[in-house]
Amino acid sequence: MKLGTGIGWRPEIEDAVEALPGIDWVEAVAENICTDHLPASLERLRERGVTVVPHGVSLGLGGADRPDAGRLADLAARAVLLGTPLVTEHIAFVRAGGPLTASPGLEAGHLLPVPRTWDALEVLCENVRIAQDALPVPLALENIAALVSWPGEELTEGQFLAELVERTGVRLLIDVANLHTNHVNRGEDPATALDELPVEAIAYVHVAGGVEKDGVWHDTHAHPVTRPVLDVLAELRSRVDPPGVLLERDDDFPPAAELAGELTAIRATLATAACAPAPARRRPARPSEPAGRTAGARLRVGTAQAALLSSLVAGAPAPEGFDHRRLGVQSRALAAKRADVVAKVAPELPEILGDGYRTAFLGYAGSRPMSAGYRRDALDFAEQLLVAGRPADDAARLRLTHWWQDRAAPRPPRRTTRIARAARAALMGR
């Protein structure tokens, strides 16, 4: 299956994406697409013959629990709606706790790395098989960027991915920016990872930008693609001709001309890197009798992931063996991510709160871990502010009250109610 050159479709740049020359396919965040109808822009792209691939972010296939049947059904419905040749997700966990570990259920709000252990691999493989059985098209999984390393890992990233492919037949989505991130943050050589993973299983490749701060690489998807990331792409191209390559951008979108320039740089990198035969892969020594232990592995993995997530979002002590400074960086990054996403799903909140939004939200996030989705998070944040008598400005507090009432209610407000509120707000603004 040849995809060609693509770009991540986002509503903020839909016009630019439609106008960019040489775009063979696009990738859309699955959770941002309804299961029964498509945005007009994606409809137009499909009518032009542009392939649209849904890219999931919330399954948490690397988590200790089995995949949620409802989430799988929604992803399957989106695949059918789009007529896509495959769907993609991440090798990550996004939630932990709950009945399995008899602890509070917590949401990370972002992708977190799984430990590269035989236990975690056992759990991941079973979860992948469950997902494959529920989806109408093939599944490909992405390697993620990480700020922290798990202590006591038993496999390298390349070995972990190779074992996953051999046991499940799943395809791979290799993000070269994430390989660079893990090089800076965890000292892992991208070339070694590429040597160890089965490059013939690659479905497509991600290329994205980031930024380095205080020796830590942040995979922001909000900065230009750097030369080191293109160098990793060249390393990959020297081993295999990937079926597809896609530019990702999620925030701080540049003008269309800059996006076109990055796509040109990607094409040039692919064109100039020569492909040579891949070296023989080194197989790790498997533990004795690894099969049939998934139930115990789920509990062990779940306990470890719950302890880590509790440290990152609920102020629990850091688990033994982790770098405390890096955990602090990751914790702050998760809180900042929550603030950014809530501002997108509920744009009225930063509008009502003004410059005080971010400080107020980070204060809230420090004491209230996320236990449901971002929309629930926005409601809980607004409720906490109102209970505390905030914001201090009467008009802003009234607007926030109405916003919370409207979204917490089972039905939207009637037109007469909206008119009365607008009139009251106008009078208070005099």
Coordinates of C-alpha atoms in Angstrom, one line a residue:
M1 CA 0.0 0.0 0.0
K2 CA 1.7 3.2 -1.2
L3 CA 0.5 6.4 0.5
G4 CA 3.0 8.9 -0.7
T5 CA 3.5 12.3 0.9
G6 CA 1.0 13.6 3.4
I7 CA 0.3 16.2 6.1
G8 CA -1.7 16.1 9.3
W9 CA -5.1 17.6 8.7
R10 CA -6.2 20.0 11.5
P11 CA -9.3 22.3 11.3
E12 CA -7.1 25.4 11.9
I13 CA -5.2 24.7 8.6
E14 CA -7.8 23.0 6.6
D15 CA -7.7 25.6 3.8
A16 CA -3.9 25.4 3.6
V17 CA -4.0 21.6 3.5
E18 CA -6.5 21.6 0.7
A19 CA -4.4 24.1 -1.3
L20 CA -1.0 22.5 -0.8
P21 CA 0.4 20.9 -3.9
G22 CA 1.5 17.3 -4.0
I23 CA -0.5 16.0 -1.0
D24 CA -1.4 12.4 -1.6
W25 CA -3.0 11.7 1.8
V26 CA -3.8 13.3 5.2
E27 CA -4.1 12.0 8.7
A28 CA -6.8 13.2 11.1
V29 CA -7.0 12.8 14.9
A30 CA -9.7 10.1 15.2
E31 CA -11.3 11.5 18.4
N32 CA -11.9 14.8 16.6
I33 CA -14.1 13.3 14.0
C34 CA -17.7 12.4 14.6
T35 CA -18.6 8.7 13.9
D36 CA -21.5 9.6 11.6
H37 CA -20.4 12.6 9.5
L38 CA -17.2 14.3 8.3
P39 CA -16.1 17.9 8.3
A40 CA -16.7 19.5 4.9
S41 CA -13.0 19.9 4.3
L42 CA -12.3 16.1 4.7
E43 CA -15.3 15.4 2.4
R44 CA -13.8 17.6 -0.3
L45 CA -10.4 15.9 0.1
R46 CA -11.9 12.5 -0.2
E47 CA -13.8 13.6 -3.3
R48 CA -10.5 14.5 -4.8
G49 CA -9.1 11.0 -4.1
V50 CA -7.0 12.0 -1.1
T51 CA -6.8 9.2 1.4
V52 CA -7.7 10.1 5.0
V53 CA -6.2 8.0 7.8
P54 CA -7.7 8.2 11.3
H55 CA -5.0 8.5 14.0
G56 CA -6.2 7.5 17.5
V57 CA -4.8 9.0 20.7
S58 CA -7.0 7.6 23.5
L59 CA -7.1 3.8 23.3
G60 CA -4.2 3.3 25.6
L61 CA -3.2 0.0 24.2
G62 CA -0.1 -0.1 26.4
G63 CA -2.2 0.2 29.5
A64 CA -2.9 -2.7 31.9
D65 CA -6.6 -2.8 31.2
R66 CA -8.1 -4.4 28.1
P67 CA -9.1 -1.9 25.4
D68 CA -12.5 -0.2 26.0
A69 CA -15.1 -1.8 23.6
G70 CA -16.8 1.6 23.1
R71 CA -13.6 3.3 22.0
L72 CA -12.8 0.5 19.7
A73 CA -16.3 0.6 18.2
D74 CA -16.0 4.4 17.6
L75 CA -12.6 3.9 15.9
A76 CA -14.0 1.2 13.7
A77 CA -17.0 3.4 12.8
R78 CA -14.6 6.2 11.8
A79 CA -12.6 3.8 9.7
V80 CA -15.7 2.8 7.8
L81 CA -16.9 6.4 7.4
L82 CA -13.5 7.4 5.9
G83 CA -13.1 4.4 3.7
T84 CA -9.5 4.3 5.0
P85 CA -7.0 1.5 4.3
L86 CA -5.7 1.4 7.9
V87 CA -6.0 3.0 11.3
T88 CA -3.2 4.0 13.7
E89 CA -2.7 4.4 17.4
H90 CA 0.2 4.6 19.9
I91 CA 2.3 2.3 22.0
A92 CA 1.5 4.1 25.2
F93 CA -0.7 4.2 28.3
V94 CA -3.0 7.2 28.9
R95 CA -4.8 6.1 32.1
A96 CA -4.2 3.9 35.1
G97 CA -5.7 2.8 38.4
G98 CA -9.3 1.6 38.7
P99 CA -10.6 -1.8 39.7
L100 CA -7.6 -3.8 38.5
T101 CA -5.4 -2.1 41.1
A102 CA -8.1 -1.1 43.6
S103 CA -6.9 2.5 43.3
P104 CA -8.5 5.8 41.9
G105 CA -8.8 5.9 38.2
L106 CA -6.6 8.6 36.7
E107 CA -6.2 10.1 33.2
A108 CA -2.9 11.4 32.0
G109 CA -4.3 13.5 29.2
H110 CA -1.3 12.6 27.1
L111 CA 0.7 9.6 25.9
L112 CA 3.0 8.0 28.4
P113 CA 5.7 5.4 27.7
V114 CA 5.2 1.7 28.7
P115 CA 8.1 -0.1 30.4
R116 CA 10.0 -2.2 27.9
T117 CA 9.7 -5.4 29.8
W118 CA 8.4 -8.8 29.0
D119 CA 5.4 -8.2 31.2
A120 CA 4.4 -5.0 29.4
L121 CA 5.0 -6.7 26.1
E122 CA 2.7 -9.6 27.0
V123 CA -0.1 -7.2 28.0
L124 CA 0.4 -5.0 24.9
C125 CA 0.3 -8.0 22.5
E126 CA -3.0 -9.2 24.0
N127 CA -4.5 -5.7 23.8
V128 CA -3.4 -5.3 20.2
R129 CA -5.0 -8.7 19.2
I130 CA -8.2 -7.5 20.8
A131 CA -8.1 -4.2 18.9
Q132 CA -7.2 -6.0 15.6
D133 CA -10.3 -8.3 16.0
A134 CA -12.5 -5.2 16.5
L135 CA -11.3 -3.1 13.6
P136 CA -12.4 -3.5 10.0
V137 CA -8.9 -2.5 8.6
P138 CA -5.3 -3.2 9.5
L139 CA -3.8 -1.4 12.6
A140 CA -0.4 0.3 12.8
L141 CA 1.2 1.5 16.0
E142 CA 3.4 4.4 16.7
N143 CA 6.5 4.7 18.9
I144 CA 6.2 7.6 21.2
A145 CA 8.5 10.3 22.6
A146 CA 9.4 10.1 26.3
L147 CA 10.7 12.4 28.9
V148 CA 11.3 9.7 31.5
S149 CA 12.8 6.2 31.5
W150 CA 11.5 3.2 33.3
P151 CA 13.9 1.5 35.7
G152 CA 14.7 -2.1 35.1
E153 CA 13.8 -2.3 31.4
E154 CA 14.6 -5.6 29.7
L155 CA 14.4 -4.7 26.0
T156 CA 15.6 -1.9 23.8
E157 CA 13.0 0.1 21.8
G158 CA 13.9 -1.7 18.6
Q159 CA 13.7 -5.2 20.2
F160 CA 10.4 -4.3 21.9
L161 CA 8.9 -3.3 18.5
A162 CA 10.3 -6.3 16.7
E163 CA 8.8 -8.7 19.3
L164 CA 5.5 -6.9 19.1
V165 CA 5.4 -7.3 15.3
E166 CA 6.4 -10.9 15.4
R167 CA 3.7 -11.9 17.9
T168 CA 0.8 -9.9 16.5
G169 CA 1.6 -9.0 12.9
V170 CA 0.7 -5.4 13.6
R171 CA 2.2 -2.7 11.3
L172 CA 4.4 0.1 12.6
L173 CA 4.1 3.9 12.3
I174 CA 7.6 5.1 13.0
D175 CA 8.0 8.7 14.2
V176 CA 11.5 9.8 13.5
A177 CA 11.0 12.9 15.6
N178 CA 10.2 10.6 18.5
L179 CA 13.4 8.6 17.9
H180 CA 15.3 11.9 18.0
T181 CA 13.5 12.9 21.2
N182 CA 14.5 9.6 22.9
H183 CA 18.0 10.1 21.7
V184 CA 18.3 13.5 23.5
N185 CA 16.2 12.6 26.6
R186 CA 17.2 8.9 27.1
G187 CA 20.5 8.6 25.3
E188 CA 19.1 6.0 22.8
D189 CA 20.8 5.8 19.4
P190 CA 18.2 6.1 16.6
A191 CA 20.4 4.1 14.2
T192 CA 20.5 1.2 16.7
A193 CA 16.7 1.3 17.1
L194 CA 16.3 1.3 13.3
D195 CA 18.7 -1.6 13.0
E196 CA 16.7 -3.7 15.5
L197 CA 13.2 -3.1 14.3
P198 CA 11.6 -4.8 11.3
V199 CA 11.6 -2.0 8.8
E200 CA 9.5 -4.1 6.4
A201 CA 6.6 -3.7 8.8
I202 CA 6.5 0.1 8.5
A203 CA 3.2 1.4 7.2
Y204 CA 4.3 5.0 7.2
V205 CA 6.5 7.6 8.9
H206 CA 5.8 10.7 11.0
V207 CA 8.1 13.8 10.8
A208 CA 7.5 16.6 13.3
G209 CA 9.2 19.6 15.0
G210 CA 10.2 20.2 18.6
V211 CA 12.4 22.3 20.8
E212 CA 15.2 21.7 23.4
K213 CA 15.0 23.4 26.8
D214 CA 17.6 22.8 29.5
G215 CA 18.9 19.6 27.9
V216 CA 15.4 18.2 27.5
W217 CA 13.8 17.7 24.1
H218 CA 10.1 18.6 24.0
D219 CA 8.2 17.0 21.1
T220 CA 5.9 19.9 20.7
H221 CA 4.5 19.5 17.1
A222 CA 4.5 23.3 17.3
H223 CA 8.0 24.1 16.0
P224 CA 9.7 23.7 12.6
V225 CA 11.2 20.3 11.7
T226 CA 14.9 20.4 12.7
R227 CA 18.0 19.1 10.8
P228 CA 18.6 16.3 13.3
V229 CA 15.1 15.0 12.8
L230 CA 15.6 15.0 9.0
D231 CA 18.9 13.1 9.6
V232 CA 17.0 10.4 11.4
L233 CA 14.6 10.3 8.4
A234 CA 17.6 9.8 6.1
E235 CA 18.8 7.0 8.4
L236 CA 15.4 5.3 8.0
R237 CA 15.4 5.8 4.3
S238 CA 18.8 4.2 4.0
R239 CA 17.2 1.0 5.3
V240 CA 13.8 1.0 3.6
D241 CA 11.6 3.0 1.2
P242 CA 8.7 3.8 3.5
P243 CA 5.2 3.6 1.9
G244 CA 4.2 7.0 3.2
V245 CA 5.7 10.0 5.0
L246 CA 3.6 12.6 6.8
L247 CA 4.4 16.0 8.3
E248 CA 2.7 16.6 11.7
R249 CA 1.8 20.0 13.1
D250 CA -0.6 20.5 16.0
D251 CA -0.2 24.1 17.2
D252 CA 1.3 27.5 16.4
F253 CA 0.6 26.9 12.7
P254 CA 2.8 28.7 10.3
P255 CA 1.8 30.2 7.0
A256 CA 1.1 27.7 4.2
A257 CA 4.4 28.6 2.5
E258 CA 6.3 27.4 5.5
L259 CA 4.4 24.1 5.6
A260 CA 5.2 23.7 1.9
G261 CA 8.9 24.4 2.6
E262 CA 9.0 21.7 5.3
L263 CA 7.3 19.2 2.9
T264 CA 9.9 20.1 0.3
A265 CA 12.7 19.4 2.8
I266 CA 11.2 16.0 3.6
R267 CA 10.9 15.0 -0.1
A268 CA 14.5 16.1 -0.6
T269 CA 15.7 14.0 2.3
L270 CA 14.0 11.0 1.0
A271 CA 15.3 11.5 -2.5
T272 CA 18.9 11.9 -1.5
A273 CA 19.2 9.0 1.0
A274 CA 20.3 5.8 -0.6
C275 CA 18.7 2.5 0.5
A276 CA 21.1 -0.4 1.4
P277 CA 20.3 -3.9 2.7
A278 CA 19.2 -3.9 6.3
P279 CA 21.6 -5.6 8.7
A280 CA 20.6 -8.8 10.5
R281 CA 18.7 -8.1 13.7
R282 CA 19.9 -9.1 17.0
R283 CA 17.2 -11.1 18.9
P284 CA 16.9 -10.7 22.6
A285 CA 16.9 -13.8 24.9
R286 CA 13.3 -14.5 25.8
P287 CA 12.4 -15.5 29.4
S288 CA 11.5 -19.1 30.0
E289 CA 7.7 -19.9 29.7
P290 CA 6.6 -16.4 28.8
A291 CA 3.2 -17.4 27.5
G292 CA 0.1 -17.8 29.7
R293 CA 1.0 -15.3 32.3
T294 CA -1.0 -12.3 31.0
A295 CA -3.3 -12.0 34.1
G296 CA -0.4 -11.7 36.5
A297 CA 1.4 -9.4 34.0
R298 CA -1.6 -7.1 33.9
L299 CA -1.6 -6.6 37.6
R300 CA 2.1 -6.0 37.8
V301 CA 2.0 -3.5 34.9
G302 CA -1.1 -1.9 36.2
T303 CA 0.4 -1.4 39.7
A304 CA 3.6 0.2 38.3
Q305 CA 1.7 2.5 35.9
A306 CA -0.8 3.6 38.6
A307 CA 2.2 4.5 40.9
L308 CA 3.9 6.5 38.1
L309 CA 0.7 8.3 37.0
S310 CA -0.2 9.1 40.7
S311 CA 3.2 10.7 41.0
L312 CA 2.8 12.8 37.9
V313 CA -0.7 14.1 38.4
A314 CA -1.7 13.5 42.0
G315 CA 1.3 14.5 44.0
A316 CA 2.1 10.9 45.2
P317 CA 5.8 10.1 46.0
A318 CA 8.0 9.2 43.0
P319 CA 8.3 5.5 42.4
E320 CA 11.7 4.0 43.2
G321 CA 14.3 4.2 40.4
F322 CA 12.9 7.1 38.5
D323 CA 14.8 10.4 37.8
H324 CA 13.0 12.9 40.1
R325 CA 13.9 15.9 38.0
R326 CA 12.6 14.3 34.9
L327 CA 9.4 13.4 36.7
G328 CA 9.0 17.0 37.6
V329 CA 9.5 18.1 33.9
Q330 CA 6.9 15.5 32.8
S331 CA 4.4 16.5 35.5
R332 CA 4.6 20.2 34.5
A333 CA 4.3 19.2 30.8
L334 CA 1.1 17.2 31.5
A335 CA -0.5 20.1 33.4
A336 CA 0.4 22.5 30.5
K337 CA -1.0 20.0 28.0
R338 CA -4.3 19.9 30.0
A339 CA -4.5 23.7 30.0
D340 CA -3.9 23.9 26.3
V341 CA -6.5 21.3 25.4
V342 CA -9.1 22.6 27.7
A343 CA -8.6 26.0 26.2
K344 CA -9.4 24.4 22.8
V345 CA -12.4 22.3 23.8
A346 CA -13.8 25.2 25.9
P347 CA -12.5 28.4 24.3
E348 CA -15.0 30.5 26.3
L349 CA -12.9 29.9 29.4
P350 CA -9.8 31.8 28.4
E351 CA -12.0 34.4 26.9
I352 CA -13.9 34.9 30.2
L353 CA -10.8 34.7 32.4
G354 CA -8.4 36.6 30.2
D355 CA -4.8 36.5 31.1
G356 CA -5.6 34.8 34.4
Y357 CA -6.8 31.6 32.7
R358 CA -3.5 29.7 32.6
T359 CA -2.4 30.5 36.1
A360 CA -5.9 29.6 37.5
F361 CA -6.0 26.3 35.5
L362 CA -2.5 25.2 36.5
G363 CA -3.4 25.9 40.1
Y364 CA -6.6 23.8 39.7
A365 CA -4.6 21.0 37.9
G366 CA -2.2 20.8 40.8
S367 CA -4.9 19.7 43.2
R368 CA -7.4 17.9 40.8
P369 CA -6.1 15.0 38.7
M370 CA -8.1 14.4 35.6
S371 CA -10.4 11.4 35.9
A372 CA -12.5 11.8 32.8
G373 CA -12.2 13.6 29.5
Y374 CA -11.2 17.2 28.7
R375 CA -14.8 18.5 28.5
R376 CA -15.5 17.1 32.0
D377 CA -12.2 18.7 33.1
A378 CA -13.4 22.1 31.8
L379 CA -16.6 21.8 33.7
D380 CA -14.9 20.8 37.0
F381 CA -12.4 23.7 36.6
A382 CA -15.2 26.2 36.2
E383 CA -17.1 24.7 39.1
Q384 CA -14.1 25.0 41.4
L385 CA -13.6 28.6 40.5
L386 CA -17.3 29.5 41.1
V387 CA -17.3 27.7 44.5
A388 CA -14.3 29.8 45.5
G389 CA -16.2 33.0 44.4
R390 CA -14.0 33.6 41.4
P391 CA -13.3 35.4 39.2
A392 CA -13.5 38.6 41.3
D393 CA -15.1 40.6 38.5
D394 CA -18.9 40.4 38.8
A395 CA -19.6 40.4 35.1
A396 CA -16.9 37.7 34.4
R397 CA -18.3 35.5 37.3
L398 CA -21.8 35.8 35.9
R399 CA -20.6 34.8 32.4
L400 CA -18.8 31.9 33.9
T401 CA -21.8 30.8 35.9
H402 CA -24.0 30.9 32.8
W403 CA -21.4 29.0 30.8
W404 CA -21.2 26.3 33.5
Q405 CA -25.0 26.1 33.8
D406 CA -25.5 25.7 30.1
R407 CA -23.0 22.9 29.7
A408 CA -23.9 21.0 32.9
A409 CA -27.6 21.1 32.1
P410 CA -29.2 18.2 30.1
R411 CA -30.5 20.7 27.5
P412 CA -29.1 23.9 26.0
P413 CA -30.7 27.2 27.2
R414 CA -33.8 28.5 25.4
R415 CA -33.5 31.5 23.1
T416 CA -35.4 33.8 25.5
T417 CA -32.9 32.9 28.2
R418 CA -30.0 33.7 26.0
I419 CA -31.5 37.1 25.1
A420 CA -32.2 38.0 28.7
R421 CA -28.6 37.1 29.7
A422 CA -27.2 39.2 26.8
A423 CA -29.3 42.1 27.9
R424 CA -28.1 41.7 31.5
A425 CA -24.5 41.5 30.5
A426 CA -24.8 44.6 28.4
L427 CA -26.3 46.5 31.4
M428 CA -23.5 45.3 33.7
G429 CA -20.9 46.4 31.2
R430 CA -22.0 50.0 31.2

